[in-house]
Amino acid sequence: DTGVSQNPRHKITKRGQNVTFRCDPISEHNRLYWYRQTLGQGPEFLTYFQNEAQLEKSRLLSDRFSAERPKGSFSTLEIQRTEQGDSAMYLCASSHWAGGPRNEQYFGPGTRLTVT
Amino acid sequence: AQTVTQSQPEMSVQEAETVTLSCTYDTSESDYYLFWYKQPPSRQMILVIRQEAYKQQNATENRFSVNFQKAAKSFSLKISDSQLGDAAMYFCVKANFGNEKLTFGTGTRLTIIP
């Protein structure tokens, strides 16, 4: 098991461009989470999936953001018409949820987005 | 909105000494989970220790232990025999029962002095 992986690790883009990030969770994990971490702050929840279903979205996830997990495995997070305020580290986490309360989330290394 | 407060942006400790990181939180729930996660420089976030709110006994994991005061909504982390590898940003985190999403504090950057 190689853990949660994210690609790319770094992305520099110009304002107004679209970007897409990918997250590959731990293989047997059915839940996948996206968080955003700005400089000097703790991560903030964006959205999460159980299998392919998106169960919750934060109000931080504006209509320029869309996340998918089409086959219940990897997930993509797309940001359209990027703004400088989107510059942040985007973290992905996964967990195995079997109906009980113990549900540790394992984090990936993150994708650092810089919008110029 | 739920909040998690870490009032110590930075802490430092001499190697082999003990340090305590503070955390308070706000919640109206009776069932929840509390965690400490560490984020080493340029490395992934990893779980250090977990506490279930319904358990009165404080959690311990080797050199790491917590002081959970439910009525005071306080959750501090004690690191004993500090090692150089403990240097990291430490986040106090609260989770809903069922752990759908984590609410993070702003973090405490811990420096270990050799």
Short mmCIF file of C-alpha atoms in Angstrom, two decimals:
data_model
loop_
_atom_site.label_atom_id
_atom_site.label_comp_id
_atom_site.label_asym_id
_atom_site.label_seq_id
_atom_site.Cartn_x
_atom_site.Cartn_y
_atom_site.Cartn_z
CA ASP A 1 0.00 0.00 0.00
CA THR A 2 1.56 3.27 -1.14
CA GLY A 3 -0.81 5.59 0.71
CA VAL A 4 -2.77 8.50 -0.70
CA SER A 5 -1.17 10.11 -3.73
CA GLN A 6 -1.88 13.46 -5.34
CA ASN A 7 -0.85 14.89 -8.68
CA PRO A 8 0.55 17.26 -9.56
CA ARG A 9 2.46 18.23 -6.42
CA HIS A 10 2.82 21.80 -7.60
CA LYS A 11 0.86 23.84 -10.12
CA ILE A 12 1.47 27.40 -11.23
CA THR A 13 -1.22 28.93 -13.38
CA LYS A 14 -2.31 32.32 -14.59
CA ARG A 15 -5.46 33.92 -13.32
CA GLY A 16 -8.45 32.90 -15.37
CA GLN A 17 -7.10 29.49 -16.35
CA ASN A 18 -8.69 26.18 -15.39
CA VAL A 19 -6.80 23.61 -13.34
CA THR A 20 -7.50 20.00 -12.39
CA PHE A 21 -5.98 18.00 -9.56
CA ARG A 22 -6.09 14.27 -9.06
CA CYS A 23 -6.21 12.21 -5.88
CA ASP A 24 -5.69 8.45 -5.67
CA PRO A 25 -6.86 7.13 -2.31
CA ILE A 26 -5.74 4.02 -0.48
CA SER A 27 -7.23 1.20 -2.52
CA GLU A 28 -9.78 -0.22 -0.08
CA HIS A 29 -10.97 3.14 1.19
CA ASN A 30 -14.52 4.08 0.31
CA ARG A 31 -14.49 7.66 1.57
CA LEU A 32 -12.49 10.49 0.02
CA TYR A 33 -12.18 14.04 1.31
CA TRP A 34 -10.85 17.31 -0.10
CA TYR A 35 -9.47 20.09 2.10
CA ARG A 36 -7.87 23.45 1.35
CA GLN A 37 -5.03 24.87 3.42
CA THR A 38 -3.93 28.47 3.06
CA LEU A 39 -0.68 29.79 4.44
CA GLY A 40 -0.62 29.90 8.22
CA GLN A 41 -3.99 28.25 8.59
CA GLY A 42 -5.28 24.79 9.29
CA PRO A 43 -6.94 22.83 6.50
CA GLU A 44 -10.60 23.59 5.78
CA PHE A 45 -13.08 20.98 4.61
CA LEU A 46 -14.30 21.31 1.04
CA THR A 47 -16.20 18.15 0.16
CA TYR A 48 -16.31 14.39 0.60
CA PHE A 49 -17.42 11.29 -1.27
CA GLN A 50 -18.59 7.90 -0.21
CA ASN A 51 -17.80 5.68 -3.16
CA GLU A 52 -18.92 7.75 -6.17
CA ALA A 53 -21.55 9.79 -4.31
CA GLN A 54 -20.68 13.32 -3.22
CA LEU A 55 -22.30 13.52 0.21
CA GLU A 56 -21.43 17.00 1.41
CA LYS A 57 -20.03 20.25 0.04
CA SER A 58 -18.78 23.18 2.06
CA ARG A 59 -19.98 26.66 1.24
CA LEU A 60 -16.30 27.34 0.52
CA LEU A 61 -16.80 25.31 -2.65
CA SER A 62 -18.03 28.01 -5.01
CA ASP A 63 -19.58 27.23 -8.38
CA ARG A 64 -16.11 27.52 -9.93
CA PHE A 65 -15.11 24.37 -8.08
CA SER A 66 -16.24 20.89 -9.04
CA ALA A 67 -15.19 17.53 -7.70
CA GLU A 68 -15.86 14.10 -9.06
CA ARG A 69 -15.17 10.51 -8.15
CA PRO A 70 -16.64 8.73 -11.17
CA LYS A 71 -15.89 5.11 -10.35
CA GLY A 72 -15.50 5.37 -6.64
CA SER A 73 -11.73 5.19 -6.89
CA PHE A 74 -9.67 8.27 -7.81
CA SER A 75 -11.10 11.77 -7.56
CA THR A 76 -10.53 15.01 -9.44
CA LEU A 77 -10.95 18.56 -8.24
CA GLU A 78 -11.32 21.19 -10.94
CA ILE A 79 -11.14 24.93 -10.47
CA GLN A 80 -12.44 27.04 -13.32
CA ARG A 81 -11.42 30.64 -13.97
CA THR A 82 -8.83 30.61 -11.21
CA GLU A 83 -8.39 33.65 -8.98
CA GLN A 84 -5.41 34.67 -6.88
CA GLY A 85 -7.43 33.80 -3.78
CA ASP A 86 -7.46 30.17 -4.91
CA SER A 87 -3.74 29.93 -4.18
CA ALA A 88 -3.45 27.29 -1.48
CA MET A 89 -2.47 23.71 -0.71
CA TYR A 90 -5.21 21.30 -1.71
CA LEU A 91 -5.19 18.19 0.45
CA CYS A 92 -6.89 14.89 -0.21
CA ALA A 93 -7.62 12.29 2.44
CA SER A 94 -9.24 8.87 2.39
CA SER A 95 -10.76 6.53 4.94
CA HIS A 96 -12.54 3.23 5.21
CA TRP A 97 -16.00 3.72 6.63
CA ALA A 98 -17.93 0.60 7.63
CA GLY A 99 -20.76 2.20 9.55
CA GLY A 100 -18.92 2.55 12.82
CA PRO A 101 -17.41 5.61 14.46
CA ARG A 102 -13.74 4.81 13.95
CA ASN A 103 -12.81 6.38 10.66
CA GLU A 104 -9.24 7.65 10.58
CA GLN A 105 -8.45 9.82 7.60
CA TYR A 106 -5.14 9.32 5.82
CA PHE A 107 -3.80 12.36 4.03
CA GLY A 108 -1.93 12.77 0.78
CA PRO A 109 1.03 15.13 0.29
CA GLY A 110 -1.15 17.85 -1.24
CA THR A 111 -1.10 19.89 -4.42
CA ARG A 112 0.22 23.40 -4.01
CA LEU A 113 -1.54 25.81 -6.36
CA THR A 114 -0.10 29.23 -7.14
CA VAL A 115 -2.23 31.59 -9.21
CA THR A 116 -0.27 34.49 -10.71
CA ALA B 1 -19.89 27.26 13.40
CA GLN B 2 -17.64 24.89 15.20
CA THR B 3 -14.27 26.31 16.16
CA VAL B 4 -11.02 24.88 17.37
CA THR B 5 -8.59 27.30 18.99
CA GLN B 6 -4.87 26.86 19.41
CA SER B 7 -3.52 29.89 21.24
CA GLN B 8 0.17 29.02 20.84
CA PRO B 9 1.32 29.71 17.27
CA GLU B 10 4.85 28.56 18.11
CA MET B 11 6.47 26.50 20.83
CA SER B 12 9.98 25.25 21.38
CA VAL B 13 11.39 22.60 23.67
CA GLN B 14 14.79 21.23 24.47
CA GLU B 15 15.44 17.74 23.18
CA ALA B 16 14.47 15.08 25.75
CA GLU B 17 12.27 17.53 27.66
CA THR B 18 8.46 17.61 27.90
CA VAL B 19 6.18 20.07 26.18
CA THR B 20 2.42 20.64 26.29
CA LEU B 21 0.39 22.08 23.44
CA SER B 22 -2.96 23.64 24.26
CA CYS B 23 -6.30 23.44 22.48
CA THR B 24 -9.85 24.50 23.22
CA TYR B 25 -12.91 23.88 21.10
CA ASP B 26 -16.51 24.81 20.80
CA THR B 27 -19.30 22.31 20.29
CA SER B 28 -22.91 21.65 21.16
CA GLU B 29 -22.57 17.92 20.53
CA SER B 30 -22.13 15.30 23.20
CA ASP B 31 -20.52 12.70 20.94
CA TYR B 32 -17.48 13.66 18.92
CA TYR B 33 -13.82 12.84 18.39
CA LEU B 34 -10.73 14.87 19.00
CA PHE B 35 -7.37 14.34 17.36
CA TRP B 36 -3.91 15.72 17.20
CA TYR B 37 -2.36 15.59 13.73
CA LYS B 38 1.21 16.54 12.91
CA GLN B 39 2.43 17.97 9.63
CA PRO B 40 6.24 17.78 9.32
CA PRO B 41 7.86 20.27 6.94
CA SER B 42 7.07 19.29 3.34
CA ARG B 43 5.57 16.02 4.46
CA GLN B 44 2.14 14.50 4.81
CA MET B 45 -0.26 15.08 7.67
CA ILE B 46 -0.29 12.12 10.03
CA LEU B 47 -2.42 11.19 13.00
CA VAL B 48 -0.69 11.40 16.36
CA ILE B 49 -3.43 10.52 18.82
CA ARG B 50 -7.21 10.20 19.05
CA GLN B 51 -9.70 10.75 21.90
CA GLU B 52 -13.34 9.71 21.90
CA ALA B 53 -15.46 12.23 23.81
CA TYR B 54 -17.47 9.51 25.55
CA LYS B 55 -14.32 8.07 27.12
CA GLN B 56 -13.19 9.62 30.38
CA GLN B 57 -9.76 8.02 30.25
CA ASN B 58 -7.12 10.13 28.55
CA ALA B 59 -5.56 8.58 25.45
CA THR B 60 -1.87 7.75 25.33
CA GLU B 61 0.36 6.66 22.46
CA ASN B 62 3.93 5.97 23.55
CA ARG B 63 5.46 9.41 24.29
CA PHE B 64 2.25 11.25 23.43
CA SER B 65 -0.65 11.73 25.83
CA VAL B 66 -3.61 14.03 26.09
CA ASN B 67 -5.42 15.83 28.88
CA PHE B 68 -9.07 15.84 27.87
CA GLN B 69 -11.34 18.05 29.96
CA LYS B 70 -14.81 17.68 28.44
CA ALA B 71 -16.62 20.20 30.62
CA ALA B 72 -13.96 22.81 29.94
CA LYS B 73 -13.78 21.81 26.24
CA SER B 74 -10.04 21.55 26.52
CA PHE B 75 -7.75 19.04 24.81
CA SER B 76 -4.02 19.43 25.35
CA LEU B 77 -1.20 17.29 23.97
CA LYS B 78 1.83 16.35 26.05
CA ILE B 79 4.97 15.16 24.32
CA SER B 80 7.47 13.50 26.64
CA ASP B 81 11.15 12.92 25.90
CA SER B 82 10.97 15.23 22.86
CA GLN B 83 12.93 14.08 19.82
CA LEU B 84 14.21 15.97 16.80
CA GLY B 85 11.71 14.10 14.65
CA ASP B 86 8.86 15.65 16.62
CA ALA B 87 9.49 19.00 14.96
CA ALA B 88 6.35 19.80 12.99
CA MET B 89 3.16 21.80 12.84
CA TYR B 90 0.66 20.26 15.23
CA PHE B 91 -3.05 20.63 14.58
CA CYS B 92 -5.81 20.08 17.08
CA VAL B 93 -8.79 18.63 15.23
CA LYS B 94 -12.42 17.92 16.02
CA ALA B 95 -14.62 15.50 14.14
CA ASN B 96 -18.32 14.80 14.05
CA PHE B 97 -19.49 11.45 15.31
CA GLY B 98 -19.05 9.37 12.16
CA ASN B 99 -16.12 11.57 11.18
CA GLU B 100 -17.43 12.99 7.94
CA LYS B 101 -15.32 16.10 8.12
CA LEU B 102 -12.52 17.40 10.26
CA THR B 103 -12.37 20.89 11.78
CA PHE B 104 -8.79 22.01 12.28
CA GLY B 105 -7.26 24.59 14.57
CA THR B 106 -4.71 27.05 13.22
CA GLY B 107 -1.79 24.94 14.37
CA THR B 108 1.19 25.19 16.69
CA ARG B 109 4.65 25.04 15.18
CA LEU B 110 6.90 22.99 17.44
CA THR B 111 10.65 23.42 17.29
CA ILE B 112 12.98 20.96 19.00
CA ILE B 113 16.23 22.48 20.26
CA PRO B 114 19.15 20.02 20.16
#
